[in-house]
Amino acid sequence: MTVSRTAEKSSEKPADAGKGRKDAGEVQTEALQLGELSEQLGYVLKRAQLKVFENFLRCMASLQLTPAQFSVLLLVEKNPGRNQTEIASTLGILRPNFVAMLDNLESRDLCARIRSTNDRRSHILVLTDKGKAVLARAKKLVATKHEARLNDLLGQANREALIGMLSKIANEF
Amino acid sequence: MTVSRTAEKSSEKPADAGKGRKDAGEVQTEALQLGELSEQLGYVLKRAQLKVFENFLRCMASLQLTPAQFSVLLLVEKNPGRNQTEIASTLGILRPNFVAMLDNLESRDLCARIRSTNDRRSHILVLTDKGKAVLARAKKLVATKHEARLNDLLGQANREALIGMLSKIANEF
DNA sequence: TATTGTTATACTCTATAACTATA
DNA sequence: TATAGTTATAGAGTATAACAATA
């Protein structure tokens, strides 16, 4: 739809552009009408996604993990012995783009590539001890700060319903 | 989180990487376990958003309108007489990035910039007749193809609940 | 001095082609 | 010949600084 922002940064606090009130006595500066936009699934979905990612980044600031990196660590932990192609494609990451991502995680000693003995073309992915420790801390931060925030906002039942509907859209739309 | 894709294109059909079954008789290729990932709000939100945008693009193929362009047309129609800064900031678009976007819409004769007489620095935005006509057709396509699809999938009540929760996240998270 | 629209620019994501080393 | 990982590259989207015209 539109929307932007890279975590904190500056600029554009949307949906509240015109102050709604004039500060001095010049021209009128009424807030804009969103109209049908606020009912557009894509629009509200995109905005919500950006907010959630921003919050995720803030919660993870101490561990310096992006949502994408977190998803890789989670998937590697849950599926040990898989190669780059398998992990990347499951996450919707293209193999070429996965290389730099892994270089980063490997340089931080969070995961490692191991040349497979069966097929020497493949790199098996594993978490290092540090990677496991960081992921454990990350999970706690996500649970106590990030997901907890969502529970406060929507309530447990609604949160589950939301995840369910989004999954359905992701899988069947 | 991860995920990609630009509408149709090729590559990466995630969440079903390993076929789950071997085709010949080589090695095992079981489907990967998503594990906690499928309960992560950010992950499922991002995936759903990509699917919805893809579907939007497909529904709008005949009009060649992106979600972002559609949102601009909607907002200009609903708020005639506003300038670039106001429209852009409401949508979370940075002014510099809004220039090329408007150049595109203007070159297609969908909207026009009008130098304001009050403040000659400002460009007032308006829809052209063609812009109004295209937007009307776009709304119909969205309603009958795009949003209708969501109703089929979730049902009217759930769809409204979903929009409501996403709005709440977008505004209060 | 401040603001509007603009240009230039940079950085991140995403996408495709093609190379290498294995198979 | 096909596949895994990689390189190079290109295109969107998003971000900041700075300039000209105007206020």
CSV table of C-alpha atoms (C1' of nucleotides) in Angstrom, one decimal:
chain,number,residue,atom,x,y,z
A,1,MET,CA,0.0,0.0,0.0
A,2,THR,CA,2.3,2.7,1.2
A,3,VAL,CA,3.8,3.2,4.6
A,4,SER,CA,7.5,3.0,5.4
A,5,ARG,CA,9.8,3.5,8.4
A,6,THR,CA,12.9,1.6,9.5
A,7,ALA,CA,12.3,0.9,13.2
A,8,GLU,CA,12.9,4.1,15.1
A,9,LYS,CA,14.3,6.7,12.7
A,10,SER,CA,12.5,9.9,12.0
A,11,SER,CA,9.9,11.2,9.6
A,12,GLU,CA,6.3,10.5,8.8
A,13,LYS,CA,4.0,9.7,11.6
A,14,PRO,CA,1.1,8.9,9.4
A,15,ALA,CA,-2.7,8.9,10.0
A,16,ASP,CA,-2.3,12.2,12.0
A,17,ALA,CA,-0.8,14.4,9.4
A,18,GLY,CA,-2.9,17.6,9.6
A,19,LYS,CA,-2.8,18.6,13.3
A,20,GLY,CA,-6.6,18.9,13.2
A,21,ARG,CA,-6.3,22.3,14.7
A,22,LYS,CA,-4.5,25.5,13.7
A,23,ASP,CA,-1.7,26.7,16.0
A,24,ALA,CA,-1.7,30.3,15.1
A,25,GLY,CA,-4.4,31.9,13.0
A,26,GLU,CA,-3.4,31.2,9.4
A,27,VAL,CA,-5.2,28.8,7.2
A,28,GLN,CA,-7.3,25.8,8.1
A,29,THR,CA,-5.4,22.5,8.6
A,30,GLU,CA,-8.0,20.0,9.3
A,31,ALA,CA,-7.0,16.3,9.7
A,32,LEU,CA,-7.5,14.4,6.5
A,33,GLN,CA,-10.3,11.9,6.1
A,34,LEU,CA,-9.0,8.3,5.6
A,35,GLY,CA,-12.4,7.3,4.3
A,36,GLU,CA,-12.6,3.8,2.7
A,37,LEU,CA,-8.8,3.4,3.2
A,38,SER,CA,-9.3,2.4,6.9
A,39,GLU,CA,-11.4,-0.5,5.7
A,40,GLN,CA,-9.0,-1.7,3.1
A,41,LEU,CA,-7.5,-5.0,4.2
A,42,GLY,CA,-4.1,-4.4,2.5
A,43,TYR,CA,-3.7,-0.9,3.9
A,44,VAL,CA,-4.4,-1.8,7.5
A,45,LEU,CA,-2.4,-5.1,7.1
A,46,LYS,CA,0.6,-3.2,5.9
A,47,ARG,CA,0.4,-0.6,8.7
A,48,ALA,CA,0.0,-3.3,11.4
A,49,GLN,CA,2.9,-5.2,10.0
A,50,LEU,CA,5.2,-2.2,10.1
A,51,LYS,CA,4.2,-1.5,13.7
A,52,VAL,CA,4.8,-5.0,14.8
A,53,PHE,CA,8.2,-5.2,13.1
A,54,GLU,CA,9.2,-1.9,14.7
A,55,ASN,CA,8.2,-3.2,18.1
A,56,PHE,CA,10.0,-6.4,17.5
A,57,LEU,CA,13.2,-4.5,16.6
A,58,ARG,CA,12.9,-2.5,19.8
A,59,CYS,CA,12.3,-5.5,22.0
A,60,MET,CA,15.3,-7.2,20.3
A,61,ALA,CA,17.6,-4.2,20.4
A,62,SER,CA,19.9,-5.8,23.0
A,63,LEU,CA,20.4,-8.9,20.9
A,64,GLN,CA,20.6,-7.1,17.5
A,65,LEU,CA,18.3,-9.6,15.8
A,66,THR,CA,15.9,-8.7,13.0
A,67,PRO,CA,12.6,-10.6,12.5
A,68,ALA,CA,14.2,-12.3,9.5
A,69,GLN,CA,17.3,-13.4,11.5
A,70,PHE,CA,15.1,-14.6,14.3
A,71,SER,CA,13.0,-16.7,11.9
A,72,VAL,CA,16.2,-18.3,10.5
A,73,LEU,CA,17.5,-19.2,14.0
A,74,LEU,CA,14.1,-20.6,15.0
A,75,LEU,CA,13.9,-22.7,11.9
A,76,VAL,CA,17.5,-24.0,12.1
A,77,GLU,CA,17.0,-25.0,15.7
A,78,LYS,CA,13.7,-26.8,14.9
A,79,ASN,CA,15.2,-28.5,11.8
A,80,PRO,CA,18.8,-29.4,12.5
A,81,GLY,CA,20.7,-31.1,9.6
A,82,ARG,CA,19.0,-29.1,6.8
A,83,ASN,CA,20.9,-27.3,4.1
A,84,GLN,CA,20.7,-23.7,3.0
A,85,THR,CA,18.3,-24.3,0.2
A,86,GLU,CA,15.8,-26.0,2.5
A,87,ILE,CA,15.9,-23.4,5.2
A,88,ALA,CA,15.8,-20.5,2.8
A,89,SER,CA,13.0,-21.7,0.6
A,90,THR,CA,10.8,-22.6,3.7
A,91,LEU,CA,11.1,-19.0,4.7
A,92,GLY,CA,10.5,-17.6,1.3
A,93,ILE,CA,14.1,-16.3,1.0
A,94,LEU,CA,15.8,-16.7,-2.3
A,95,ARG,CA,19.1,-18.7,-2.2
A,96,PRO,CA,21.2,-15.8,-3.5
A,97,ASN,CA,19.9,-13.5,-0.8
A,98,PHE,CA,20.3,-16.0,1.9
A,99,VAL,CA,24.1,-16.0,1.5
A,100,ALA,CA,24.8,-12.6,3.0
A,101,MET,CA,22.3,-13.3,5.7
A,102,LEU,CA,24.1,-16.4,6.7
A,103,ASP,CA,27.5,-14.7,6.4
A,104,ASN,CA,26.2,-12.2,9.0
A,105,LEU,CA,24.9,-14.8,11.4
A,106,GLU,CA,28.0,-17.0,11.0
A,107,SER,CA,30.4,-14.0,11.5
A,108,ARG,CA,28.6,-13.4,14.8
A,109,ASP,CA,29.1,-17.0,15.7
A,110,LEU,CA,25.3,-17.7,16.0
A,111,CYS,CA,25.2,-20.4,13.4
A,112,ALA,CA,27.6,-22.5,11.3
A,113,ARG,CA,27.7,-24.0,7.8
A,114,ILE,CA,29.0,-27.6,7.7
A,115,ARG,CA,29.9,-29.2,4.5
A,116,SER,CA,27.7,-32.3,4.1
A,117,THR,CA,29.6,-35.6,3.8
A,118,ASN,CA,26.8,-37.2,1.8
A,119,ASP,CA,26.5,-34.4,-0.7
A,120,ARG,CA,29.6,-32.2,-0.7
A,121,ARG,CA,27.7,-29.5,-2.5
A,122,SER,CA,25.4,-28.9,0.5
A,123,HIS,CA,26.0,-26.8,3.6
A,124,ILE,CA,24.2,-28.2,6.6
A,125,LEU,CA,23.1,-25.5,9.0
A,126,VAL,CA,23.5,-25.7,12.8
A,127,LEU,CA,23.2,-23.3,15.7
A,128,THR,CA,26.4,-22.8,17.7
A,129,ASP,CA,26.3,-22.9,21.5
A,130,LYS,CA,26.2,-19.1,21.4
A,131,GLY,CA,23.5,-19.2,18.8
A,132,LYS,CA,21.4,-21.5,21.0
A,133,ALA,CA,21.9,-19.2,24.0
A,134,VAL,CA,21.1,-16.1,22.0
A,135,LEU,CA,18.0,-17.7,20.6
A,136,ALA,CA,16.8,-18.7,24.0
A,137,ARG,CA,17.2,-15.2,25.2
A,138,ALA,CA,15.5,-13.9,22.1
A,139,LYS,CA,12.5,-16.2,22.7
A,140,LYS,CA,12.1,-14.8,26.2
A,141,LEU,CA,12.3,-11.3,25.1
A,142,VAL,CA,9.7,-12.0,22.4
A,143,ALA,CA,7.4,-13.7,24.8
A,144,THR,CA,7.7,-11.2,27.7
A,145,LYS,CA,7.9,-8.0,25.8
A,146,HIS,CA,6.6,-8.4,22.2
A,147,GLU,CA,3.8,-11.0,22.4
A,148,ALA,CA,2.8,-9.9,25.8
A,149,ARG,CA,2.2,-6.5,24.4
A,150,LEU,CA,-0.2,-8.0,21.9
A,151,ASN,CA,-2.1,-9.9,24.6
A,152,ASP,CA,-2.5,-6.6,26.6
A,153,LEU,CA,-3.9,-5.0,23.5
A,154,LEU,CA,-6.2,-7.6,22.2
A,155,GLY,CA,-6.6,-10.3,24.9
A,156,GLN,CA,-5.5,-13.9,24.7
A,157,ALA,CA,-8.5,-15.1,22.8
A,158,ASN,CA,-8.5,-12.4,20.2
A,159,ARG,CA,-4.8,-12.8,19.7
A,160,GLU,CA,-5.2,-16.4,18.9
A,161,ALA,CA,-8.1,-15.7,16.6
A,162,LEU,CA,-6.0,-13.1,14.8
A,163,ILE,CA,-3.1,-15.4,14.3
A,164,GLY,CA,-5.5,-18.0,13.0
A,165,MET,CA,-7.0,-15.7,10.5
A,166,LEU,CA,-3.7,-14.4,9.3
A,167,SER,CA,-2.4,-18.0,8.8
A,168,LYS,CA,-5.5,-18.8,6.9
A,169,ILE,CA,-4.9,-15.8,4.6
A,170,ALA,CA,-1.2,-16.7,4.2
A,171,ASN,CA,-2.0,-20.2,3.3
A,172,GLU,CA,-5.3,-20.0,1.3
A,173,PHE,CA,-5.7,-16.5,-0.1
B,1,MET,CA,10.5,-11.4,9.1
B,2,THR,CA,11.4,-12.9,5.7
B,3,VAL,CA,9.3,-13.6,2.8
B,4,SER,CA,9.4,-11.9,-0.6
B,5,ARG,CA,7.8,-12.1,-4.0
B,6,THR,CA,6.6,-9.5,-6.5
B,7,ALA,CA,3.1,-10.5,-7.5
B,8,GLU,CA,3.3,-13.5,-9.9
B,9,LYS,CA,6.9,-13.9,-10.7
B,10,SER,CA,8.7,-17.2,-10.1
B,11,SER,CA,10.6,-18.7,-7.2
B,12,GLU,CA,10.1,-19.6,-3.6
B,13,LYS,CA,6.7,-21.0,-2.7
B,14,PRO,CA,7.4,-21.1,1.0
B,15,ALA,CA,6.0,-23.2,3.8
B,16,ASP,CA,6.1,-26.3,1.5
B,17,ALA,CA,9.8,-26.5,0.7
B,18,GLY,CA,10.6,-30.2,1.2
B,19,LYS,CA,8.1,-32.1,-0.9
B,20,GLY,CA,7.4,-34.2,2.2
B,21,ARG,CA,8.0,-37.3,0.1
B,22,LYS,CA,10.9,-38.5,-2.0
B,23,ASP,CA,10.3,-38.8,-5.7
B,24,ALA,CA,13.0,-41.3,-6.6
B,25,GLY,CA,14.9,-43.2,-4.0
B,26,GLU,CA,17.7,-41.0,-2.9
B,27,VAL,CA,17.8,-39.3,0.4
B,28,GLN,CA,14.9,-38.3,2.7
B,29,THR,CA,13.3,-35.0,2.1
B,30,GLU,CA,10.7,-34.5,4.8
B,31,ALA,CA,8.9,-31.2,5.1
B,32,LEU,CA,10.4,-28.8,7.6
B,33,GLN,CA,8.8,-28.1,10.9
B,34,LEU,CA,7.8,-24.5,11.2
B,35,GLY,CA,7.5,-24.9,15.0
B,36,GLU,CA,7.0,-21.7,17.0
B,37,LEU,CA,7.3,-19.7,13.8
B,38,SER,CA,3.7,-20.4,12.9
B,39,GLU,CA,2.6,-18.7,16.1
B,40,GLN,CA,4.8,-15.6,15.7
B,41,LEU,CA,2.7,-12.6,15.0
B,42,GLY,CA,5.2,-10.8,12.8
B,43,TYR,CA,5.9,-13.9,10.7
B,44,VAL,CA,2.3,-14.7,9.9
B,45,LEU,CA,1.5,-11.0,9.5
B,46,LYS,CA,4.2,-10.5,6.9
B,47,ARG,CA,3.2,-13.6,5.0
B,48,ALA,CA,-0.5,-12.6,5.0
B,49,GLN,CA,0.4,-9.1,3.9
B,50,LEU,CA,2.4,-10.4,0.9
B,51,LYS,CA,-0.4,-12.7,-0.2
B,52,VAL,CA,-3.0,-9.9,0.1
B,53,PHE,CA,-0.8,-7.5,-2.0
B,54,GLU,CA,-0.3,-10.2,-4.6
B,55,ASN,CA,-4.0,-10.8,-4.9
B,56,PHE,CA,-4.6,-7.0,-5.0
B,57,LEU,CA,-2.1,-6.7,-7.9
B,58,ARG,CA,-3.8,-9.6,-9.8
B,59,CYS,CA,-7.3,-8.1,-9.3
B,60,MET,CA,-6.0,-4.7,-10.5
B,61,ALA,CA,-4.0,-6.0,-13.4
B,62,SER,CA,-6.4,-4.5,-16.0
B,63,LEU,CA,-6.0,-1.0,-14.3
B,64,GLN,CA,-2.3,-1.2,-13.6
B,65,LEU,CA,-2.7,0.1,-10.1
B,66,THR,CA,-0.5,-0.8,-7.2
B,67,PRO,CA,-1.8,-0.8,-3.6
B,68,ALA,CA,0.1,2.4,-3.0
B,69,GLN,CA,-1.3,4.1,-6.0
B,70,PHE,CA,-4.8,3.1,-5.2
B,71,SER,CA,-4.4,4.5,-1.7
B,72,VAL,CA,-3.2,7.8,-3.1
B,73,LEU,CA,-6.2,8.1,-5.5
B,74,LEU,CA,-8.6,7.2,-2.7
B,75,LEU,CA,-7.1,9.8,-0.3
B,76,VAL,CA,-7.0,12.6,-3.0
B,77,GLU,CA,-10.6,11.9,-3.9
B,78,LYS,CA,-11.7,12.0,-0.3
B,79,ASN,CA,-9.6,15.1,0.5
B,80,PRO,CA,-9.7,17.4,-2.5
B,81,GLY,CA,-7.7,20.6,-2.2
B,82,ARG,CA,-4.8,19.1,-0.2
B,83,ASN,CA,-1.2,19.5,-1.1
B,84,GLN,CA,1.5,16.9,-1.7
B,85,THR,CA,2.9,17.1,1.8
B,86,GLU,CA,-0.4,16.5,3.4
B,87,ILE,CA,-1.4,13.5,1.2
B,88,ALA,CA,2.0,11.9,1.4
B,89,SER,CA,2.5,12.2,5.2
B,90,THR,CA,-1.0,10.9,5.9
B,91,LEU,CA,0.0,7.8,3.9
B,92,GLY,CA,3.4,7.5,5.5
B,93,ILE,CA,5.2,8.4,2.3
B,94,LEU,CA,8.2,10.7,2.5
B,95,ARG,CA,7.8,13.8,0.4
B,96,PRO,CA,10.9,13.1,-1.8
B,97,ASN,CA,9.5,9.6,-2.6
B,98,PHE,CA,6.1,11.0,-3.4
B,99,VAL,CA,7.4,13.0,-6.3
B,100,ALA,CA,8.1,10.1,-8.7
B,101,MET,CA,4.9,8.5,-7.7
B,102,LEU,CA,2.9,11.6,-8.6
B,103,ASP,CA,4.9,12.0,-11.8
B,104,ASN,CA,3.6,8.5,-12.7
B,105,LEU,CA,0.0,9.2,-11.9
B,106,GLU,CA,0.1,12.6,-13.6
B,107,SER,CA,1.7,11.2,-16.7
B,108,ARG,CA,-1.2,8.7,-16.9
B,109,ASP,CA,-3.6,11.6,-16.5
B,110,LEU,CA,-5.1,10.1,-13.3
B,111,CYS,CA,-4.4,13.2,-11.1
B,112,ALA,CA,-3.0,16.7,-11.5
B,113,ARG,CA,-0.9,19.1,-9.5
B,114,ILE,CA,-2.3,22.6,-9.3
B,115,ARG,CA,-0.2,25.5,-8.0
B,116,SER,CA,-2.0,27.0,-5.1
B,117,THR,CA,-3.0,30.6,-5.3
B,118,ASN,CA,-2.8,31.1,-1.6
B,119,ASP,CA,0.6,29.6,-1.1
B,120,ARG,CA,2.5,29.4,-4.4
B,121,ARG,CA,4.9,26.8,-3.0
B,122,SER,CA,2.1,24.3,-2.7
B,123,HIS,CA,0.8,21.9,-5.2
B,124,ILE,CA,-2.9,21.1,-4.7
B,125,LEU,CA,-3.8,17.6,-5.8
B,126,VAL,CA,-6.9,16.7,-7.6
B,127,LEU,CA,-8.2,13.7,-9.6
B,128,THR,CA,-8.8,14.2,-13.3
B,129,ASP,CA,-12.0,13.0,-14.8
B,130,LYS,CA,-10.1,9.9,-16.0
B,131,GLY,CA,-8.7,9.5,-12.5
B,132,LYS,CA,-12.2,9.5,-11.1
B,133,ALA,CA,-13.4,7.0,-13.6
B,134,VAL,CA,-10.4,4.7,-13.1
B,135,LEU,CA,-10.8,4.9,-9.3
B,136,ALA,CA,-14.5,4.0,-9.6
B,137,ARG,CA,-13.6,1.0,-11.6
B,138,ALA,CA,-10.8,0.1,-9.2
B,139,LYS,CA,-13.2,0.3,-6.2
B,140,LYS,CA,-15.5,-2.1,-8.0
B,141,LEU,CA,-12.7,-4.6,-8.7
B,142,VAL,CA,-11.5,-4.4,-5.2
B,143,ALA,CA,-15.0,-5.0,-3.8
B,144,THR,CA,-16.0,-7.8,-6.1
B,145,LYS,CA,-12.8,-9.6,-6.5
B,146,HIS,CA,-10.4,-8.7,-3.7
B,147,GLU,CA,-12.5,-8.1,-0.6
B,148,ALA,CA,-15.1,-10.6,-1.7
B,149,ARG,CA,-12.4,-13.2,-1.7
B,150,LEU,CA,-11.7,-12.4,1.9
B,151,ASN,CA,-15.3,-12.7,2.8
B,152,ASP,CA,-15.4,-16.2,1.2
B,153,LEU,CA,-12.4,-17.2,3.2
B,154,LEU,CA,-13.3,-15.8,6.6
B,155,GLY,CA,-16.9,-14.7,6.6
B,156,GLN,CA,-18.2,-11.2,6.9
B,157,ALA,CA,-18.1,-11.1,10.7
B,158,ASN,CA,-14.6,-12.4,11.0
B,159,ARG,CA,-13.4,-10.1,8.2
B,160,GLU,CA,-14.6,-7.1,10.2
B,161,ALA,CA,-13.1,-8.4,13.4
B,162,LEU,CA,-9.8,-8.9,11.6
B,163,ILE,CA,-9.8,-5.3,10.2
B,164,GLY,CA,-10.6,-4.0,13.6
B,165,MET,CA,-7.8,-5.8,15.3
B,166,LEU,CA,-5.3,-4.8,12.7
B,167,SER,CA,-6.4,-1.2,13.0
B,168,LYS,CA,-5.9,-1.4,16.7
B,169,ILE,CA,-2.4,-2.8,16.3
B,170,ALA,CA,-1.6,-0.1,13.6
B,171,ASN,CA,-2.8,2.7,15.9
B,172,GLU,CA,-1.9,1.5,19.4
B,173,PHE,CA,0.9,-1.0,19.2
C,1,DT,C1',14.1,31.9,9.1
C,2,DA,C1',10.8,28.2,7.8
C,3,DT,C1',8.3,25.4,4.4
C,4,DT,C1',7.1,23.1,-0.4
C,5,DG,C1',8.5,20.6,-3.9
C,6,DT,C1',12.4,18.7,-5.8
C,7,DT,C1',17.0,16.4,-6.8
C,8,DA,C1',20.6,13.5,-5.6
C,9,DT,C1',21.9,9.8,-3.2
C,10,DA,C1',22.2,5.7,-0.3
C,11,DC,C1',20.8,1.6,1.9
C,12,DT,C1',17.8,-2.4,2.3
C,13,DC,C1',14.9,-6.0,0.0
C,14,DT,C1',13.9,-8.7,-3.5
C,15,DA,C1',14.7,-10.8,-8.1
C,16,DT,C1',17.3,-13.0,-12.1
C,17,DA,C1',21.3,-14.8,-14.6
C,18,DA,C1',25.3,-17.2,-14.5
C,19,DC,C1',29.4,-19.2,-12.5
C,20,DT,C1',31.9,-23.3,-9.6
C,21,DA,C1',32.0,-27.5,-7.6
C,22,DT,C1',30.0,-31.2,-7.0
C,23,DA,C1',26.6,-35.0,-8.3
D,1,DT,C1',22.7,-33.0,-17.2
D,2,DA,C1',21.2,-31.2,-12.8
D,3,DT,C1',21.8,-29.2,-8.2
D,4,DA,C1',24.0,-26.3,-4.1
D,5,DG,C1',26.1,-22.4,-3.0
D,6,DT,C1',27.7,-18.3,-4.7
D,7,DT,C1',28.6,-13.8,-7.3
D,8,DA,C1',27.1,-10.0,-9.8
D,9,DT,C1',23.6,-7.1,-10.7
D,10,DA,C1',19.2,-4.8,-11.1
D,11,DG,C1',15.0,-3.0,-9.4
D,12,DA,C1',11.8,-1.6,-6.0
D,13,DG,C1',11.0,0.7,-1.5
D,14,DT,C1',12.6,3.7,2.0
D,15,DA,C1',15.7,7.1,4.1
D,16,DT,C1',18.5,11.7,4.5
D,17,DA,C1',20.7,16.1,3.0
D,18,DA,C1',20.3,20.1,0.4
D,19,DC,C1',18.8,23.3,-3.1
D,20,DA,C1',15.3,26.8,-5.4
D,21,DA,C1',11.2,29.2,-4.9
D,22,DT,C1',8.2,31.1,-1.9
D,23,DA,C1',6.4,32.5,2.6
